[in-house]
Amino acid sequence: MLLAILSGLLTALSMPGFLSGVLIWFSLIPLLKAMERRSPIWCGFLSFLYFYTHISISFYWVFPTLTENFPEVFGRFPGWVGGIVFFLMGVIEALPFLGFGILYGIFSKRVRRNPKLELFFVPSLYLLFEYLRGIGDLGFTGGRLSDALYKNLGIVQLASIGGTLLLVFIIVFVNTLFYILVKRRSFKMLYIFMVLGVVYTFDAIVGWYLPPPKSGSVEIVALQPNIPTKVKYNVSEKELLEKFTRLIQGLQNTFVVTPEAFFMTDISKTRTKETLERISSERNLKILVGFPTFGERKYNQVSLIDGKLSSQQYAKVKLFPFVEKLPYPFIFRIFSFLKALDYFDSGKEYTVFKVENFPPFSVQICFESYFSEISREEVKNGASFLIVVTNDGWFHYRTALIQHFSQIVFRAVETRRDFLQVANTGITGKVDRYGRILKILKPGEEARCTFEVSPNDERTIYTLLGDYMVYISLGILLFCILISPSGKSPFS
């Protein structure tokens, strides 16, 4: 059990905002050692414990959000209930890895007899359950092993071929190799240094030969209003309009983007809409503004104002479970008290905004940047660059902001699109198509900044084929199981 917990700790410390991504190459070795020659049920428990430890530490910043911020802002439940919800969140996230451990325990005795099979069996099995964790109404991809590599520009370029799942496969492959080497009586540390030398030499060479950053041909002004959460849900529409007016003072003939839900009310039904339309017309400003809509259907959305409130809008497709949407109500109705502003309806399409004399682009809202399929579909629909608008004002710790911002590094490389994040309290910044973080605003300050982006119409292998690594992994698993000697029953 201690070895499984150690694996979870090492994995967490390798995540963005923690100690060092280098730890990811060793983090699974204790878990593999712990599951050595154990029963399938025991392996399942150890694997669950590993991932629960990892996710609970990696997302520690959710704890004060649930125990302090939510109770204070909405007043629907006491802080101790938020603590229970945090515990259950970790359980839900770790449950898929119960399956990983059980299947590992069933088949590992067979594949361990051939180290070459073991080398490919373990990363394929891990990848399959990592993929399953990210699908469905409760799906989430935060905390993937690949997140640890967001600063390794050379290695990250592989995401344009196979997405972050390819990176996960490589990481687990290296961990399995090290585990096999450590077990040998003739083990020498030199072997590990040689493997890491190859990995980081590849990273350095690819990073060195990347095309240099270009000056963008399109200018976008991002607004970071820095409205604290305690204020945001109580401030009047008039005060928000005054802040918006102050932030855009002196701007003309440009494109302006606000964070998610800059206005907390449906301004399409108030005089604020008319004021924004007048500002847009008089100053020749195109304004992408976030606000919820309440009618027959309720949406968390962004809309374009180009002289008039345009019909071009994007309604959030991937709603955050429990906070914006109640998943599987017949099971989780008891958790409806976690609802934030309201329960929203999911958007139906991945909008590509088309503005005269401006390249086509698409928008994502908040944690949608964690899901690669959204960026991929938007690019396939014709987006030449991408924007994510978010609040991120709920979180006390900078770790949360770093982890969220790091996601656009992978989305940019996967699609070869410049990616701009516009956040209420930060991090607001730009990542180019090669995953380079070129410019950010200091979090926690009211600011505006002009970013230059370069449109691109290239289609990567990953954009075209998606998560094909899942099918490759399934093929590898079947191959390993079929050709390995059966031996005794794994339950004997």
Coordinates of C-alpha atoms in Angstrom, one line a residue:
M1 CA 0.0 0.0 0.0
L2 CA 2.8 2.4 0.8
L3 CA 4.4 1.7 -2.6
A4 CA 1.1 2.5 -4.3
I5 CA 0.7 5.7 -2.3
L6 CA 4.4 6.6 -3.2
S7 CA 3.5 6.2 -6.9
G8 CA 0.6 8.5 -6.5
L9 CA 2.7 11.1 -4.7
L10 CA 5.5 11.0 -7.3
T11 CA 2.9 11.4 -10.1
A12 CA 1.3 14.3 -8.4
L13 CA 4.6 16.1 -7.8
S14 CA 5.4 15.8 -11.5
M15 CA 2.2 17.7 -12.5
P16 CA 2.2 21.4 -13.6
G17 CA 2.7 23.7 -10.7
F18 CA 4.4 21.1 -8.5
L19 CA 8.0 19.9 -8.2
S20 CA 9.3 18.6 -11.5
G21 CA 8.1 16.8 -14.6
V22 CA 11.2 14.6 -14.5
L23 CA 9.6 12.6 -11.8
I24 CA 7.0 11.2 -14.2
W25 CA 9.6 8.8 -15.7
F26 CA 9.9 7.0 -12.4
S27 CA 6.5 7.5 -10.8
L28 CA 4.9 4.2 -11.7
I29 CA 7.8 2.0 -10.7
P30 CA 6.6 1.6 -7.0
L31 CA 3.1 0.8 -8.2
L32 CA 4.4 -2.0 -10.6
K33 CA 6.5 -3.3 -7.8
A34 CA 3.5 -3.3 -5.4
M35 CA 1.4 -5.3 -7.8
E36 CA 4.1 -7.8 -8.5
R37 CA 2.7 -11.4 -8.0
R38 CA -0.5 -10.1 -6.3
S39 CA -4.0 -11.3 -6.9
P40 CA -6.2 -9.4 -9.4
I41 CA -8.4 -8.0 -6.6
W42 CA -5.4 -6.8 -4.6
C43 CA -3.9 -5.3 -7.8
G44 CA -7.1 -3.5 -8.4
F45 CA -7.2 -2.0 -4.9
L46 CA -3.5 -0.9 -5.2
S47 CA -4.1 0.7 -8.6
F48 CA -7.2 2.5 -7.3
L49 CA -5.2 3.7 -4.2
Y50 CA -2.4 5.0 -6.5
F51 CA -4.7 7.1 -8.7
Y52 CA -6.8 8.3 -5.7
T53 CA -3.6 9.6 -4.1
H54 CA -2.4 11.2 -7.3
I55 CA -5.7 13.0 -8.1
S56 CA -6.3 14.1 -4.5
I57 CA -2.9 15.7 -4.2
S58 CA -2.8 17.1 -7.8
F59 CA -6.2 18.8 -7.4
Y60 CA -5.8 19.8 -3.7
W61 CA -7.0 23.3 -4.8
V62 CA -10.5 22.0 -5.3
F63 CA -10.8 21.3 -1.5
P64 CA -10.9 25.0 -0.4
T65 CA -13.2 25.7 -3.3
L66 CA -15.7 23.2 -2.0
T67 CA -15.3 23.8 1.7
E68 CA -15.0 27.6 1.6
N69 CA -15.8 29.4 -1.6
F70 CA -19.0 27.5 -2.6
P71 CA -20.6 27.6 0.8
E72 CA -19.7 31.3 1.2
V73 CA -21.0 32.4 -2.2
F74 CA -24.1 30.2 -2.5
G75 CA -24.8 29.2 1.1
R76 CA -26.4 25.9 0.1
F77 CA -24.3 23.6 2.2
P78 CA -21.8 23.7 5.1
G79 CA -18.0 23.3 4.6
W80 CA -17.8 19.8 5.9
V81 CA -20.2 18.6 3.2
G82 CA -17.7 20.1 0.6
G83 CA -15.0 17.9 2.2
I84 CA -17.1 14.8 1.7
V85 CA -17.7 15.8 -1.9
F86 CA -13.9 16.2 -2.4
F87 CA -13.4 12.7 -1.1
L88 CA -16.1 11.3 -3.5
M89 CA -14.6 13.3 -6.4
G90 CA -11.3 11.4 -5.9
V91 CA -13.2 8.1 -5.7
I92 CA -15.0 8.7 -9.0
E93 CA -11.8 9.7 -10.8
A94 CA -9.9 6.7 -9.5
L95 CA -12.6 4.1 -10.1
P96 CA -11.4 3.3 -13.7
F97 CA -8.0 2.3 -12.4
L98 CA -9.6 -0.3 -10.3
G99 CA -10.2 -2.0 -13.7
F100 CA -6.6 -1.4 -14.7
G101 CA -5.3 -3.2 -11.7
I102 CA -7.7 -6.1 -11.9
L103 CA -6.8 -6.8 -15.6
Y104 CA -3.1 -6.3 -14.8
G105 CA -3.4 -8.9 -12.0
I106 CA -5.2 -11.4 -14.3
F107 CA -2.7 -11.2 -17.2
S108 CA 0.6 -9.9 -15.8
K109 CA 1.7 -13.4 -14.7
R110 CA 1.6 -14.5 -18.3
V111 CA 3.2 -11.5 -20.0
R112 CA 5.9 -11.1 -17.3
R113 CA 7.5 -14.3 -18.7
N114 CA 8.5 -12.3 -21.7
P115 CA 9.8 -8.8 -20.9
K116 CA 9.3 -7.7 -24.5
L117 CA 5.5 -8.4 -24.1
E118 CA 5.4 -6.8 -20.7
L119 CA 7.0 -3.6 -22.2
F120 CA 4.0 -3.1 -24.5
F121 CA 1.3 -4.7 -22.4
V122 CA 1.5 -2.4 -19.4
P123 CA 1.4 1.0 -21.4
S124 CA -1.4 -0.3 -23.6
L125 CA -3.5 -1.4 -20.6
Y126 CA -2.9 1.9 -18.8
L127 CA -3.7 4.0 -21.9
L128 CA -7.0 2.2 -22.3
F129 CA -8.2 3.1 -18.8
E130 CA -6.8 6.6 -19.1
Y131 CA -9.0 7.0 -22.2
L132 CA -12.1 5.5 -20.4
R133 CA -11.6 8.0 -17.6
G134 CA -12.2 10.9 -20.0
I135 CA -15.4 9.9 -21.6
G136 CA -19.1 10.3 -20.5
D137 CA -20.8 12.9 -18.5
L138 CA -18.3 12.4 -15.6
G139 CA -15.3 12.2 -17.9
F140 CA -12.3 14.3 -17.1
T141 CA -8.8 14.3 -18.5
G142 CA -7.0 16.4 -15.9
G143 CA -4.1 14.7 -14.2
R144 CA -3.0 12.7 -17.3
L145 CA 0.7 11.7 -17.1
S146 CA 1.3 13.7 -20.2
D147 CA 0.6 16.9 -18.3
A148 CA 4.0 16.6 -16.7
L149 CA 5.6 17.2 -20.1
Y150 CA 4.0 20.6 -21.0
K151 CA 7.4 22.3 -20.8
N152 CA 9.2 19.7 -22.9
L153 CA 8.6 21.2 -26.3
G154 CA 10.4 18.6 -28.3
I155 CA 8.6 15.6 -26.8
V156 CA 5.2 17.5 -26.9
Q157 CA 5.4 17.7 -30.7
L158 CA 4.5 14.0 -30.8
A159 CA 1.0 15.1 -29.7
S160 CA 0.4 16.3 -33.3
I161 CA 0.7 12.7 -34.3
G162 CA -1.1 10.8 -31.6
G163 CA -2.4 13.3 -29.0
T164 CA -1.7 13.1 -25.3
L165 CA -2.5 9.4 -25.3
L166 CA 0.6 8.8 -27.3
L167 CA 2.6 10.7 -24.7
V168 CA 1.0 8.6 -21.9
F169 CA 2.0 5.4 -23.8
I170 CA 5.6 6.6 -24.0
I171 CA 5.7 7.6 -20.3
V172 CA 4.3 4.2 -19.1
F173 CA 6.6 2.4 -21.6
V174 CA 9.7 4.1 -20.0
N175 CA 8.4 3.4 -16.5
T176 CA 7.9 -0.3 -17.3
L177 CA 11.3 -0.5 -18.9
F178 CA 12.9 0.9 -15.8
Y179 CA 10.9 -1.5 -13.6
I180 CA 12.1 -4.4 -15.7
L181 CA 15.7 -3.2 -15.5
V182 CA 15.6 -2.7 -11.7
K183 CA 14.4 -6.3 -11.2
R184 CA 17.4 -7.7 -12.9
R185 CA 20.3 -8.9 -10.8
S186 CA 22.7 -7.2 -13.3
F187 CA 20.9 -3.9 -13.0
K188 CA 23.0 -0.8 -13.3
M189 CA 21.9 2.8 -12.9
L190 CA 23.8 3.6 -16.1
Y191 CA 21.0 2.0 -18.1
I192 CA 18.5 4.4 -16.7
F193 CA 20.7 7.4 -17.4
M194 CA 21.2 6.2 -20.9
V195 CA 17.4 5.9 -21.6
L196 CA 16.8 9.4 -20.1
G197 CA 19.7 10.7 -22.1
V198 CA 18.0 9.5 -25.3
V199 CA 14.6 11.0 -24.2
Y200 CA 16.0 14.4 -23.4
T201 CA 18.4 14.5 -26.3
F202 CA 15.4 13.9 -28.6
D203 CA 13.5 16.6 -26.7
A204 CA 16.4 19.1 -27.1
I205 CA 17.0 18.4 -30.8
V206 CA 13.3 18.6 -31.8
G207 CA 12.9 21.8 -29.8
W208 CA 16.0 23.3 -31.3
Y209 CA 14.8 22.7 -34.9
L210 CA 11.3 24.1 -34.4
P211 CA 10.5 27.1 -36.6
P212 CA 11.1 30.4 -34.7
P213 CA 8.1 32.2 -33.3
K214 CA 6.4 34.5 -35.8
S215 CA 4.7 37.9 -35.4
G216 CA 1.0 37.3 -35.7
S217 CA -1.0 38.9 -38.5
V218 CA -4.2 39.2 -36.3
E219 CA -4.5 41.5 -33.2
I220 CA -6.8 40.6 -30.3
V221 CA -7.2 42.6 -27.2
A222 CA -7.8 40.3 -24.1
L223 CA -9.5 41.7 -21.0
Q224 CA -8.5 40.4 -17.6
P225 CA -11.0 42.2 -15.2
N226 CA -9.8 40.3 -12.1
I227 CA -13.2 40.3 -10.4
P228 CA -13.1 38.2 -7.1
T229 CA -15.6 35.4 -6.9
K230 CA -17.1 36.8 -3.8
V231 CA -17.9 39.9 -5.7
K232 CA -18.7 38.4 -9.1
Y233 CA -21.9 36.7 -8.1
N234 CA -23.2 39.9 -6.4
V235 CA -22.0 42.8 -8.5
S236 CA -24.6 44.7 -10.5
E237 CA -24.8 44.7 -14.3
K238 CA -24.1 48.5 -14.2
E239 CA -20.9 48.0 -12.3
L240 CA -19.7 45.4 -14.7
L241 CA -20.5 47.6 -17.7
E242 CA -18.4 50.4 -16.0
K243 CA -15.5 48.1 -15.6
F244 CA -15.8 47.0 -19.2
T245 CA -15.8 50.6 -20.4
R246 CA -12.8 51.4 -18.3
L247 CA -10.8 48.4 -19.7
I248 CA -11.5 49.3 -23.3
Q249 CA -10.8 53.0 -22.9
G250 CA -9.1 54.4 -26.0
L251 CA -9.5 51.3 -28.1
Q252 CA -10.7 51.5 -31.7
N253 CA -10.7 49.3 -34.8
T254 CA -9.8 46.1 -33.0
F255 CA -11.2 42.8 -31.7
V256 CA -11.9 42.6 -27.9
V257 CA -12.4 39.3 -26.0
T258 CA -13.9 39.1 -22.4
P259 CA -13.6 36.1 -20.1
E260 CA -16.3 33.6 -19.5
A261 CA -19.6 35.1 -18.1
F262 CA -18.2 38.6 -17.9
F263 CA -21.8 39.5 -17.3
M264 CA -23.7 37.2 -15.0
T265 CA -27.1 38.2 -16.4
D266 CA -28.7 37.7 -19.8
I267 CA -27.8 41.1 -21.3
S268 CA -29.6 40.2 -24.6
K269 CA -32.7 41.2 -22.6
T270 CA -31.4 44.4 -21.0
R271 CA -30.1 47.9 -22.0
T272 CA -26.5 46.7 -21.6
K273 CA -26.9 45.1 -25.0
E274 CA -27.8 48.4 -26.6
T275 CA -24.8 50.1 -24.8
L276 CA -22.4 47.5 -26.1
E277 CA -23.8 47.7 -29.6
R278 CA -23.4 51.5 -29.6
I279 CA -19.7 51.2 -28.4
S280 CA -19.1 48.5 -31.0
S281 CA -20.5 50.7 -33.8
E282 CA -18.9 54.0 -32.8
R283 CA -15.4 52.6 -32.2
N284 CA -15.5 49.9 -34.8
L285 CA -14.9 47.2 -32.2
K286 CA -15.7 43.6 -32.6
I287 CA -16.6 42.3 -29.1
L288 CA -16.7 38.7 -28.1
V289 CA -18.5 38.8 -24.8
G290 CA -19.5 36.1 -22.3
F291 CA -22.9 36.0 -20.6
P292 CA -25.5 33.3 -19.8
T293 CA -28.8 33.2 -21.7
F294 CA -32.1 32.2 -20.0
G295 CA -35.1 31.3 -22.0
E296 CA -36.7 28.1 -23.2
R297 CA -33.1 26.8 -23.0
K298 CA -30.3 28.0 -20.8
Y299 CA -26.8 28.3 -22.1
N300 CA -23.3 29.3 -20.8
Q301 CA -22.2 31.0 -23.9
V302 CA -20.2 33.7 -25.7
S303 CA -21.7 36.0 -28.3
L304 CA -20.2 38.3 -31.0
I305 CA -21.2 42.0 -31.1
D306 CA -20.2 43.5 -34.4
G307 CA -22.2 46.7 -34.5
K308 CA -25.2 44.6 -33.5
L309 CA -25.5 41.5 -31.3
S310 CA -24.8 38.9 -33.9
S311 CA -26.5 35.5 -34.3
Q312 CA -23.0 34.0 -34.1
Q313 CA -22.6 32.5 -30.7
Y314 CA -21.1 29.5 -29.0
A315 CA -22.9 27.7 -26.3
K316 CA -20.7 25.5 -24.0
V317 CA -21.0 21.8 -25.1
K318 CA -19.0 20.1 -22.4
L319 CA -20.7 21.2 -19.2
F320 CA -18.9 20.8 -15.8
P321 CA -20.6 17.9 -13.9
F322 CA -22.6 18.8 -10.8
V323 CA -21.8 22.5 -11.1
E324 CA -23.3 23.3 -14.5
K325 CA -25.1 20.0 -15.2
L326 CA -26.4 17.1 -13.1
P327 CA -24.9 13.9 -14.6
Y328 CA -27.0 10.8 -14.5
P329 CA -29.8 12.3 -12.3
F330 CA -31.3 9.0 -11.3
I331 CA -28.0 8.3 -9.5
F332 CA -26.6 11.7 -8.5
R333 CA -29.8 13.8 -7.7
I334 CA -28.6 14.0 -4.1
F335 CA -25.7 16.2 -5.3
S336 CA -27.9 18.9 -6.9
F337 CA -26.9 21.3 -4.1
L338 CA -23.6 21.7 -5.9
K339 CA -25.3 23.7 -8.7
A340 CA -23.6 27.1 -9.2
L341 CA -25.5 29.9 -11.1
D342 CA -27.9 27.4 -12.8
Y343 CA -28.0 24.1 -14.6
F344 CA -27.4 24.8 -18.3
D345 CA -28.3 23.0 -21.5
S346 CA -25.4 21.7 -23.6
G347 CA -24.7 23.5 -26.9
K348 CA -25.3 21.5 -30.0
E349 CA -22.4 22.5 -32.3
Y350 CA -18.8 23.7 -32.4
T351 CA -19.3 27.1 -33.8
V352 CA -16.7 28.7 -36.2
F353 CA -17.0 32.5 -36.0
K354 CA -16.8 34.2 -39.4
V355 CA -16.3 37.9 -39.4
E356 CA -15.6 40.2 -42.4
N357 CA -11.8 40.7 -43.0
F358 CA -11.0 38.4 -40.1
P359 CA -9.8 34.7 -40.2
P360 CA -12.3 32.1 -38.9
F361 CA -11.9 31.1 -35.3
S362 CA -13.6 29.0 -32.6
V363 CA -14.1 29.4 -28.9
Q364 CA -14.1 27.1 -25.9
I365 CA -15.4 27.9 -22.4
C366 CA -13.6 27.1 -19.1
F367 CA -12.5 23.5 -18.7
E368 CA -13.4 22.5 -22.2
S369 CA -9.7 23.1 -23.0
Y370 CA -9.1 19.8 -21.2
F371 CA -10.9 17.9 -23.9
S372 CA -8.9 17.4 -27.1
E373 CA -12.0 16.3 -29.2
I374 CA -13.4 19.9 -28.9
S375 CA -10.3 21.5 -30.4
R376 CA -10.1 18.8 -33.0
E377 CA -13.8 19.2 -34.1
E378 CA -13.5 23.0 -34.2
V379 CA -10.4 22.8 -36.5
K380 CA -12.1 20.3 -38.7
N381 CA -15.0 22.7 -39.0
G382 CA -12.6 25.4 -40.3
A383 CA -11.2 27.3 -37.3
S384 CA -7.8 28.9 -38.0
F385 CA -7.0 29.7 -34.4
L386 CA -8.6 29.0 -31.0
I387 CA -9.7 30.9 -27.9
V388 CA -10.7 29.7 -24.5
V389 CA -12.5 32.0 -22.2
T390 CA -12.7 31.1 -18.5
N391 CA -13.4 32.4 -15.0
D392 CA -10.8 30.6 -12.8
G393 CA -11.6 33.0 -10.0
W394 CA -12.7 30.3 -7.7
F395 CA -9.2 29.0 -6.9
H396 CA -6.9 30.3 -4.1
Y397 CA -3.8 28.6 -5.4
R398 CA -1.7 29.4 -8.5
T399 CA -1.3 25.7 -9.1
A400 CA -4.9 25.5 -10.4
L401 CA -4.2 28.3 -12.8
I402 CA -1.0 26.7 -14.1
Q403 CA -2.7 23.3 -14.6
H404 CA -5.5 24.8 -16.5
F405 CA -3.3 27.0 -18.7
S406 CA -1.0 24.1 -19.5
Q407 CA -3.8 22.4 -21.3
I408 CA -3.7 24.8 -24.2
V409 CA -0.1 23.8 -24.8
F410 CA -1.2 20.3 -25.8
R411 CA -4.3 21.5 -27.7
A412 CA -2.2 24.0 -29.7
V413 CA 0.3 21.3 -30.7
E414 CA -2.4 18.7 -31.5
T415 CA -4.1 21.0 -33.9
R416 CA -1.2 23.3 -35.0
R417 CA -3.2 26.3 -34.0
D418 CA -2.3 29.4 -32.0
F419 CA -4.3 29.3 -28.8
L420 CA -5.3 32.3 -26.6
Q421 CA -6.7 31.9 -23.1
V422 CA -8.6 34.8 -21.6
A423 CA -9.3 34.5 -17.9
N424 CA -11.1 36.6 -15.3
T425 CA -8.3 36.5 -12.7
G426 CA -5.6 34.8 -14.9
I427 CA -3.8 33.1 -16.4
T428 CA -4.4 35.1 -19.6
G429 CA -1.9 34.3 -22.3
K430 CA -1.0 33.0 -25.7
V431 CA 0.5 29.7 -26.8
D432 CA 1.7 29.3 -30.4
R433 CA 1.1 26.3 -32.7
Y434 CA 4.2 24.6 -31.4
G435 CA 3.2 24.8 -27.7
R436 CA 5.5 27.7 -26.9
I437 CA 4.1 30.0 -24.2
L438 CA 4.9 33.4 -25.8
K439 CA 3.1 35.9 -23.6
I440 CA 1.1 35.9 -20.4
L441 CA -0.5 38.5 -18.1
K442 CA 0.3 38.5 -14.4
P443 CA -2.5 36.7 -12.6
G444 CA -4.5 38.6 -9.9
E445 CA -4.3 42.0 -11.6
E446 CA -6.8 44.0 -13.7
A447 CA -5.3 44.4 -17.1
R448 CA -5.7 44.3 -20.8
C449 CA -3.3 43.1 -23.4
T450 CA -2.9 42.9 -27.2
F451 CA -2.0 39.5 -28.5
E452 CA -0.9 38.7 -32.1
V453 CA -2.1 35.4 -33.5
S454 CA -1.3 33.7 -36.8
P455 CA -4.1 31.8 -38.5
N456 CA -3.3 28.4 -39.9
D457 CA -5.2 25.8 -42.0
E458 CA -2.9 22.9 -41.6
R459 CA -4.4 19.5 -40.6
T460 CA -2.3 17.3 -38.3
I461 CA -2.5 13.5 -38.2
Y462 CA -4.1 13.8 -34.8
T463 CA -6.7 16.2 -36.1
L464 CA -7.7 13.8 -38.9
L465 CA -7.5 10.5 -37.0
G466 CA -8.2 11.4 -33.3
D467 CA -7.6 9.0 -30.5
Y468 CA -6.5 6.1 -32.8
M469 CA -4.0 5.1 -30.1
V470 CA -6.9 3.4 -28.3
Y471 CA -7.3 1.0 -31.1
I472 CA -3.6 0.3 -31.4
S473 CA -3.4 -0.4 -27.7
L474 CA -6.4 -2.8 -27.9
G475 CA -4.6 -4.6 -30.7
I476 CA -1.4 -4.8 -28.6
L477 CA -3.3 -6.1 -25.6
L478 CA -5.0 -8.9 -27.6
F479 CA -1.7 -9.8 -29.3
C480 CA 0.2 -10.0 -25.9
I481 CA -2.6 -12.1 -24.3
L482 CA -2.9 -14.5 -27.3
I483 CA 0.8 -15.3 -27.8
S484 CA 1.7 -15.4 -24.1
P485 CA 1.7 -18.9 -22.4
S486 CA -1.4 -19.5 -20.4
G487 CA 0.1 -21.3 -17.4
K488 CA -2.0 -21.6 -14.4
S489 CA -5.2 -19.8 -13.7
P490 CA -4.5 -16.2 -12.6
F491 CA -6.9 -16.7 -9.7
S492 CA -5.1 -19.8 -8.4

